[in-house]
Short mmCIF file of C-alpha atoms and ligand atoms in Angstrom, two decimals:
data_model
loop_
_atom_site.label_atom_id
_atom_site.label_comp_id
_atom_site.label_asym_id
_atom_site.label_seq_id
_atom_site.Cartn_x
_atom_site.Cartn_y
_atom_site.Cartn_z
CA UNK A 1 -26.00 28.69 6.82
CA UNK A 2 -22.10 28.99 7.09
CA UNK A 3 -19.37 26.06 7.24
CA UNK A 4 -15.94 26.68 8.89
CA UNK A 5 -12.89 25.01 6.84
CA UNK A 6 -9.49 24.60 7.48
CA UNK A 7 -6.87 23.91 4.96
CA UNK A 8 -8.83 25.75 2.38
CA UNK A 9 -6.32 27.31 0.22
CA UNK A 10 -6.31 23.92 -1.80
CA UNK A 11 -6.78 20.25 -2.16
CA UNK A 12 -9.96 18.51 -0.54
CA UNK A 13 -10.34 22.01 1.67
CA UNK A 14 -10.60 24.04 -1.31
CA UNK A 15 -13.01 21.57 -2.78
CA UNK A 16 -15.09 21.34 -0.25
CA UNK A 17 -15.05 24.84 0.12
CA UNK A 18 -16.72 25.17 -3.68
CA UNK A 19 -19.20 22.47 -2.84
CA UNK A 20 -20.53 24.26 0.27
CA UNK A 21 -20.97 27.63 -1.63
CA UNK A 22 -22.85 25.86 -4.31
CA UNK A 23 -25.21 24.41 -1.75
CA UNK A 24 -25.45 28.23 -0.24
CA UNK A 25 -23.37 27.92 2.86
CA UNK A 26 -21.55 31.39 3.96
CA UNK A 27 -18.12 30.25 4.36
CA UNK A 28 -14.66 31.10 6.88
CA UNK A 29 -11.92 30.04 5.12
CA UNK A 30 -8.81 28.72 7.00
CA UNK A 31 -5.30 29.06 5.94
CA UNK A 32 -1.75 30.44 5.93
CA UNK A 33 -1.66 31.07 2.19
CA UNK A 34 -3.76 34.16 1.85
CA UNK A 35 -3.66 35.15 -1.98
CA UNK A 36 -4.79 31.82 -2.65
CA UNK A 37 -8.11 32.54 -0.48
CA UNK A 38 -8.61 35.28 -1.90
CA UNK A 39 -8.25 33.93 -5.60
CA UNK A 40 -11.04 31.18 -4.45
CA UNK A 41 -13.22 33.76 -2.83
CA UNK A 42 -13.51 35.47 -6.05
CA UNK A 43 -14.80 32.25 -7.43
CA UNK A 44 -17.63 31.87 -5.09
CA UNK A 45 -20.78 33.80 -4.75
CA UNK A 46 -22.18 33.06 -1.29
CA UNK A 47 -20.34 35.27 2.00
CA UNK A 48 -16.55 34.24 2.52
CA UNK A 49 -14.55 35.75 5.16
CA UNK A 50 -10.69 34.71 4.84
CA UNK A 51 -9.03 34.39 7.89
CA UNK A 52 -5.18 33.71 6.72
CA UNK A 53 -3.56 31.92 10.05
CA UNK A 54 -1.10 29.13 10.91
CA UNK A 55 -2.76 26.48 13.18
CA UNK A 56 -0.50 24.63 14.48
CA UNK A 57 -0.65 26.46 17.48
CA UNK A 58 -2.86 26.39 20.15
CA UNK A 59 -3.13 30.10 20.45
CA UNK A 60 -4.05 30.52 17.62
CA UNK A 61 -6.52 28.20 16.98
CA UNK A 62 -8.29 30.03 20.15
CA UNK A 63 -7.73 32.76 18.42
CA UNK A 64 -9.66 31.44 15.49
CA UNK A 65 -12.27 30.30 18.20
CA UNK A 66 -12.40 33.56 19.39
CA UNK A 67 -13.06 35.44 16.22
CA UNK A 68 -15.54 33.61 15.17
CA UNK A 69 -17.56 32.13 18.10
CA UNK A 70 -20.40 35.15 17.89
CA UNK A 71 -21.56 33.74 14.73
CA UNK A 72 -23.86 31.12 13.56
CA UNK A 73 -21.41 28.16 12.30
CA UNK A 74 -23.27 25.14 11.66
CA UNK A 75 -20.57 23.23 9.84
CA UNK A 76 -16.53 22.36 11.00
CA UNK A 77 -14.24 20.59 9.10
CA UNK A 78 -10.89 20.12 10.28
CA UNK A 79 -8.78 19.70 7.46
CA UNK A 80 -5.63 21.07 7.29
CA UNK A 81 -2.80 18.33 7.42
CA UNK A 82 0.41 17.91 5.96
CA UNK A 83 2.70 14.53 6.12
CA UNK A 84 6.28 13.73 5.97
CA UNK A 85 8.46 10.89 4.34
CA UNK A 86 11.44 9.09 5.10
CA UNK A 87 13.01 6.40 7.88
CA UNK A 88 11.83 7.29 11.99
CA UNK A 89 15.28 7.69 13.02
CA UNK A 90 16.34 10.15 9.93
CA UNK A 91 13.50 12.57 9.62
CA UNK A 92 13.35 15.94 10.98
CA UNK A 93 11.51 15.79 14.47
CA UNK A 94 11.01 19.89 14.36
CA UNK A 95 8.49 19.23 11.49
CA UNK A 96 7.06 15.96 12.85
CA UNK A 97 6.23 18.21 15.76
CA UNK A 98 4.71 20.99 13.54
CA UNK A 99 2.92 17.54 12.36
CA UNK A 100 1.68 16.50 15.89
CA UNK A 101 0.24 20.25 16.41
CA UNK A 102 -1.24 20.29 13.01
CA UNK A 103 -2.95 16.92 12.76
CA UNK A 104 -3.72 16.30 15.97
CA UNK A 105 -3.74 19.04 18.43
CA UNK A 106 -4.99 22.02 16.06
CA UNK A 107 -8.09 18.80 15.41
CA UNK A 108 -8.43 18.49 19.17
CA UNK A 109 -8.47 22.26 20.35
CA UNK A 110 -10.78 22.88 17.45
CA UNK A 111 -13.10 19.93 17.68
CA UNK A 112 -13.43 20.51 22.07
CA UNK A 113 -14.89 24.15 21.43
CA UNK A 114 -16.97 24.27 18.82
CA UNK A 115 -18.47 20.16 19.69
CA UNK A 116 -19.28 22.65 23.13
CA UNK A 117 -21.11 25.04 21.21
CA UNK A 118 -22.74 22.40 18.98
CA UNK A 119 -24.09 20.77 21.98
CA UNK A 120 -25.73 23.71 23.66
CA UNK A 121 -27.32 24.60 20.73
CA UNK A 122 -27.89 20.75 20.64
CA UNK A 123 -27.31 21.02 16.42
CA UNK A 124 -23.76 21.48 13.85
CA UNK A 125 -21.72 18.97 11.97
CA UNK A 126 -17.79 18.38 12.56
CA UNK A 127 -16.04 16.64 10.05
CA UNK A 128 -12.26 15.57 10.91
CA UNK A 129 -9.73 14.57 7.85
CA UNK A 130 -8.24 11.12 8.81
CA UNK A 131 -6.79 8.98 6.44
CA UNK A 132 -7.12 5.49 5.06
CA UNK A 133 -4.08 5.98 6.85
CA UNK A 134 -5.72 6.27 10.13
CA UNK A 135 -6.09 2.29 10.38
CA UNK A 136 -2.61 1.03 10.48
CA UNK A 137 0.80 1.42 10.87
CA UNK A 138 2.67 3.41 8.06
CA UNK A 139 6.31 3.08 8.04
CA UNK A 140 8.39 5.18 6.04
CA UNK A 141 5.60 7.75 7.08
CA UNK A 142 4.93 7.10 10.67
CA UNK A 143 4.22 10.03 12.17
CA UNK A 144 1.74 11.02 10.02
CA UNK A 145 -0.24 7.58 10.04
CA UNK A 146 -0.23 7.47 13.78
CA UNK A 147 -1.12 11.30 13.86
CA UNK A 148 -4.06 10.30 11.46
CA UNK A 149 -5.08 7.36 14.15
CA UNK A 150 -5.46 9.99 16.87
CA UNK A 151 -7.91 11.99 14.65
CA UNK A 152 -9.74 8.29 13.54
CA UNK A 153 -10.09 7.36 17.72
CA UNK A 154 -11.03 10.65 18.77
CA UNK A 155 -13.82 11.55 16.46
CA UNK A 156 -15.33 7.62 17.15
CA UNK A 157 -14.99 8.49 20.30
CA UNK A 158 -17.14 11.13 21.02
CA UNK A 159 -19.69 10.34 18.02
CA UNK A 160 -20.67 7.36 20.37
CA UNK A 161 -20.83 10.21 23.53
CA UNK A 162 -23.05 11.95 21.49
CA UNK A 163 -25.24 9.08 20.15
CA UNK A 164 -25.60 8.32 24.08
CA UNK A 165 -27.11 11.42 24.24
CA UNK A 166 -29.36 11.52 21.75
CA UNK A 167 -27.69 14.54 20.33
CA UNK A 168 -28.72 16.06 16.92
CA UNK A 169 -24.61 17.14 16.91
CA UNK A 170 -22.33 15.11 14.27
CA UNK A 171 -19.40 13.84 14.05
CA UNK A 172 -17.29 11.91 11.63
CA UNK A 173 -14.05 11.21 9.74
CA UNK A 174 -13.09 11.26 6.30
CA UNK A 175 -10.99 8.68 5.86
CA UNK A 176 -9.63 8.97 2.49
CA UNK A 177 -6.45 6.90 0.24
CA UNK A 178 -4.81 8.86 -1.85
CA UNK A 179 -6.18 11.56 -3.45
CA UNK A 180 -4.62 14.25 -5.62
CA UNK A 181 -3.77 17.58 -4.24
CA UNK A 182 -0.58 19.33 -2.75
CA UNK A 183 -0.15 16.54 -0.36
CA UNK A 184 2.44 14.60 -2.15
CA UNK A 185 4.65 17.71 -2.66
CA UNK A 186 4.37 18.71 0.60
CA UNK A 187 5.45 15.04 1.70
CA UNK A 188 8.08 15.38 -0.91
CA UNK A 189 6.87 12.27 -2.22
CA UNK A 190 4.78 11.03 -5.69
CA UNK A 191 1.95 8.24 -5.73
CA UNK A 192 2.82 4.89 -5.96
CA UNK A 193 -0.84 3.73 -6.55
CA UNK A 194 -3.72 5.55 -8.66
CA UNK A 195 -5.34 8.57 -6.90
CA UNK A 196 -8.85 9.52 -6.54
CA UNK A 197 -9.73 13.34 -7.80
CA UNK A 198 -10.07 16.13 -5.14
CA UNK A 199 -13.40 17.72 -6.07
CA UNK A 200 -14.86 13.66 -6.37
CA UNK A 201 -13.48 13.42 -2.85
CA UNK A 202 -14.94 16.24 -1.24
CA UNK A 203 -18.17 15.83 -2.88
CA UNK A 204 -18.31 12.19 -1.61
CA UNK A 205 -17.31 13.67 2.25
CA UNK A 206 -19.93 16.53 1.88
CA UNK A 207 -22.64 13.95 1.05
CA UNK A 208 -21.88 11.12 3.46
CA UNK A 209 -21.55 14.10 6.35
CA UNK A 210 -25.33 15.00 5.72
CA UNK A 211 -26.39 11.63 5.69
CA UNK A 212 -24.35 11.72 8.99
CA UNK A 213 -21.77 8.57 8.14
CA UNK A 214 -19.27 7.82 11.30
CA UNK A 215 -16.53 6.50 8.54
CA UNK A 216 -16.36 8.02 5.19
CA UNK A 217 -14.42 5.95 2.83
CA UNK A 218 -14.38 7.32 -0.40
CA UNK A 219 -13.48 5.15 -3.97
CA UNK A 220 -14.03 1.40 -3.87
CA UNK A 221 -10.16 0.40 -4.24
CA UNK A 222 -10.38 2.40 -0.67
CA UNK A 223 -13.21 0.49 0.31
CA UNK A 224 -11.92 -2.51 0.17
CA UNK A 225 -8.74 -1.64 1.18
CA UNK A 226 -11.15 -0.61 4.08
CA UNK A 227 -12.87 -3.83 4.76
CA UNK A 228 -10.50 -6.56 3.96
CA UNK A 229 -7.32 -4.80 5.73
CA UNK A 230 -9.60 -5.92 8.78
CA UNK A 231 -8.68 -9.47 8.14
CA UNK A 232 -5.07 -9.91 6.64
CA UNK A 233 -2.26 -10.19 9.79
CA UNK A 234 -0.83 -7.16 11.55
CA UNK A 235 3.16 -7.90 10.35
CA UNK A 236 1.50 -8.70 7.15
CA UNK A 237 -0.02 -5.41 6.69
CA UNK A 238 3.08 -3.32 8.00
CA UNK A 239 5.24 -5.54 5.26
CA UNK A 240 2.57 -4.21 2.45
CA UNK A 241 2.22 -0.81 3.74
CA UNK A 242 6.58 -0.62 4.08
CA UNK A 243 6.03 -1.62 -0.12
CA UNK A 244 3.59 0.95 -0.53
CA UNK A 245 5.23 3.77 0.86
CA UNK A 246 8.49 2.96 -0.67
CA UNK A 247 7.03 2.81 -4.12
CA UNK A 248 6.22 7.00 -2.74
CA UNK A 249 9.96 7.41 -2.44
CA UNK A 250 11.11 10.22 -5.75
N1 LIG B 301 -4.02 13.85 -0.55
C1 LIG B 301 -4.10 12.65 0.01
O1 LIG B 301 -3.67 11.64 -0.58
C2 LIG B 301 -4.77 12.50 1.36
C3 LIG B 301 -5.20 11.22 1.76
C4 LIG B 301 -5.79 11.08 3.00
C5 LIG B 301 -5.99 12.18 3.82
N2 LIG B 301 -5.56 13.40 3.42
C6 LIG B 301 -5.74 14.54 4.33
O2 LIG B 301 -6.53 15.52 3.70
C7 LIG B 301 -6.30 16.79 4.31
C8 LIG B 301 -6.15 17.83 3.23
O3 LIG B 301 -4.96 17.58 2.53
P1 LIG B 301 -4.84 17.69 0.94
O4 LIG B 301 -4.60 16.32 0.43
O5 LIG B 301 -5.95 18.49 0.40
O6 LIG B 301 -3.43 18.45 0.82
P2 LIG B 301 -3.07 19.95 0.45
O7 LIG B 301 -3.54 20.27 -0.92
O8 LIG B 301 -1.60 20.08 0.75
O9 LIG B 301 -3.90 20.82 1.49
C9 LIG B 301 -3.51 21.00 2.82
C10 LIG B 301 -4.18 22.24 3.36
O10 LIG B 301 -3.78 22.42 4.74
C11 LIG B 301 -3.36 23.76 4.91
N3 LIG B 301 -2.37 23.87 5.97
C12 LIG B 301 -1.18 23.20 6.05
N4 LIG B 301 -0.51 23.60 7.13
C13 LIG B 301 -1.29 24.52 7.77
C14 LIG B 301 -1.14 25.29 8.96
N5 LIG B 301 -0.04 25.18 9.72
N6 LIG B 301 -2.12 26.16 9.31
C15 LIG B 301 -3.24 26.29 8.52
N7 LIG B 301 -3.44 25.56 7.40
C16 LIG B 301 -2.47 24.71 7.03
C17 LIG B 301 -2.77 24.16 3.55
O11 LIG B 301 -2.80 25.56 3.39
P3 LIG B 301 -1.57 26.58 3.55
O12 LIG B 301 -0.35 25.88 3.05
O13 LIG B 301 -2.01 27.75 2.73
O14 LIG B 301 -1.53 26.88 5.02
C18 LIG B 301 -3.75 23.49 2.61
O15 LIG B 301 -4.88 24.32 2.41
C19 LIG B 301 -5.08 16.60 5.21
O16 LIG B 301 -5.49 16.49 6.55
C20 LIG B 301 -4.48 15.29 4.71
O17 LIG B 301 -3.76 14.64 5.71
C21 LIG B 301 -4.96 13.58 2.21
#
């Protein structure tokens, strides 16, 4: 059994990444930071190959594809993400960009080959890292909420293509609020509300995944965050969200 997981170095990734070794899955760990891989590699006892690698390129996530397509992967989770902060017209578009080919189009790449693979072999699991975010509008971070939709549509998308098809292949998105890892530092931002614990988080994903749940919402302040954010007006909802990001602002 092996699992493929980017965004492993730390956070949910790295979690997830200790979860899956204590169920026995082999594991390829994805990520530039390569002495942190290989500090969590000494903390696991099944099979880890570290593959260090920035993939917010398309080469290289073929690349990636490419090393590792000969061998028997039954899990993916595309996890690697980073946001940004700040107004739309002052951030830095360079790194919004690095955003786009991060959290969506490393997602997209990655998710096309291996859902190929899955399918011929007509078995695997692919788990994509959206966001509560992935629901609604975020300004202050708006980038990375709308990059966060794209994963959200996409992986509905095609789990209902494969449910057409009677396919044993899943897919599904993790779809948590916030949880506490390097995100916030990366963001350059601090929490404004409580956050849930990384290795809770992953845990919850890793379960819900094998009982093959389209929408994995961990935490019930999520949850209903979730369900009722279904019924309280759009401008409403971009009004709270503005709050709740600004309350992020160090
Ligand atoms: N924390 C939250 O509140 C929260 C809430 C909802 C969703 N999420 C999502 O959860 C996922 C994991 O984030 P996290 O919260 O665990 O944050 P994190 O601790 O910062 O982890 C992000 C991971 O992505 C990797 N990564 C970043 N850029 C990369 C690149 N160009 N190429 C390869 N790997 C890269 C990082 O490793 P290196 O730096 O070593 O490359 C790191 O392992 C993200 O998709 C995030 O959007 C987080």
């Amino acid at each position: 059994m092996k699992a493929l997981i980017t965004g492993a170095s730390s956070g949910i990734g790295k979690d997830m990444a200790k979860i899956l070794s204590a169920r026995g899955y082999d594991l390829i760990l994805v990520a530039r930071r390569k002495d942190l891989l290989e500090q969590l590699k000494l903390e696991l006892k099944t099979e880890v190959e570290i593959i260090a690698m920035d993939i917010s390129s398309t080469f290289n996530c073929m690349k990636l594809y490419n090393k590792v397509k000969k061998q028997d992967i039954d899990i993916v989770i595309n996890n690697a993400g980073f946001g940004t902060f700040g107004n739309f017209s002052e951030t830095n578009m360079n790194k919004e960009l690095d955003m786009i080919d991060l959290n969506i189009k490393a997602v997209h790449s990655l998710t096309k080959v291996f859902l190929q693979d899955f399918k011929e072999k007509n078995k695997g699991y692919i788990l994509n890292v959206a966001s509560l975010a992935a629901f609604q509008a975020g300004p202050l971070m708006a980038t990375y909420y709308a990059t966060k939709a794209y994963v959200l549509r996409l992986t509905e998308a095609i789990y209902e293509e494969l449910r057409r098809e009677d396919s044993n292949v899943y897919i599904g998105a993790l779809c948590p609020g916030p949880v506490d890892t390097g995100f916030n530092d990366v963001a350059g931002v601090q929490f404004g509300v409580k956050a849930l614990n990384s290795y809770d988080v992953a845990k919850y994903a890793i379960n819900k995944m094998f009982k093959r749940k389209l929408i994995i919402v961990p935490g019930l302040s999520t949850k209903l965050v979730y369900y009722f954010g279904n019924f309280i007006p759009r401008k409403v909802k971009l009004k709270v969200a503005y709050n709740i990001q600004k309350k992020k602002e160090k």
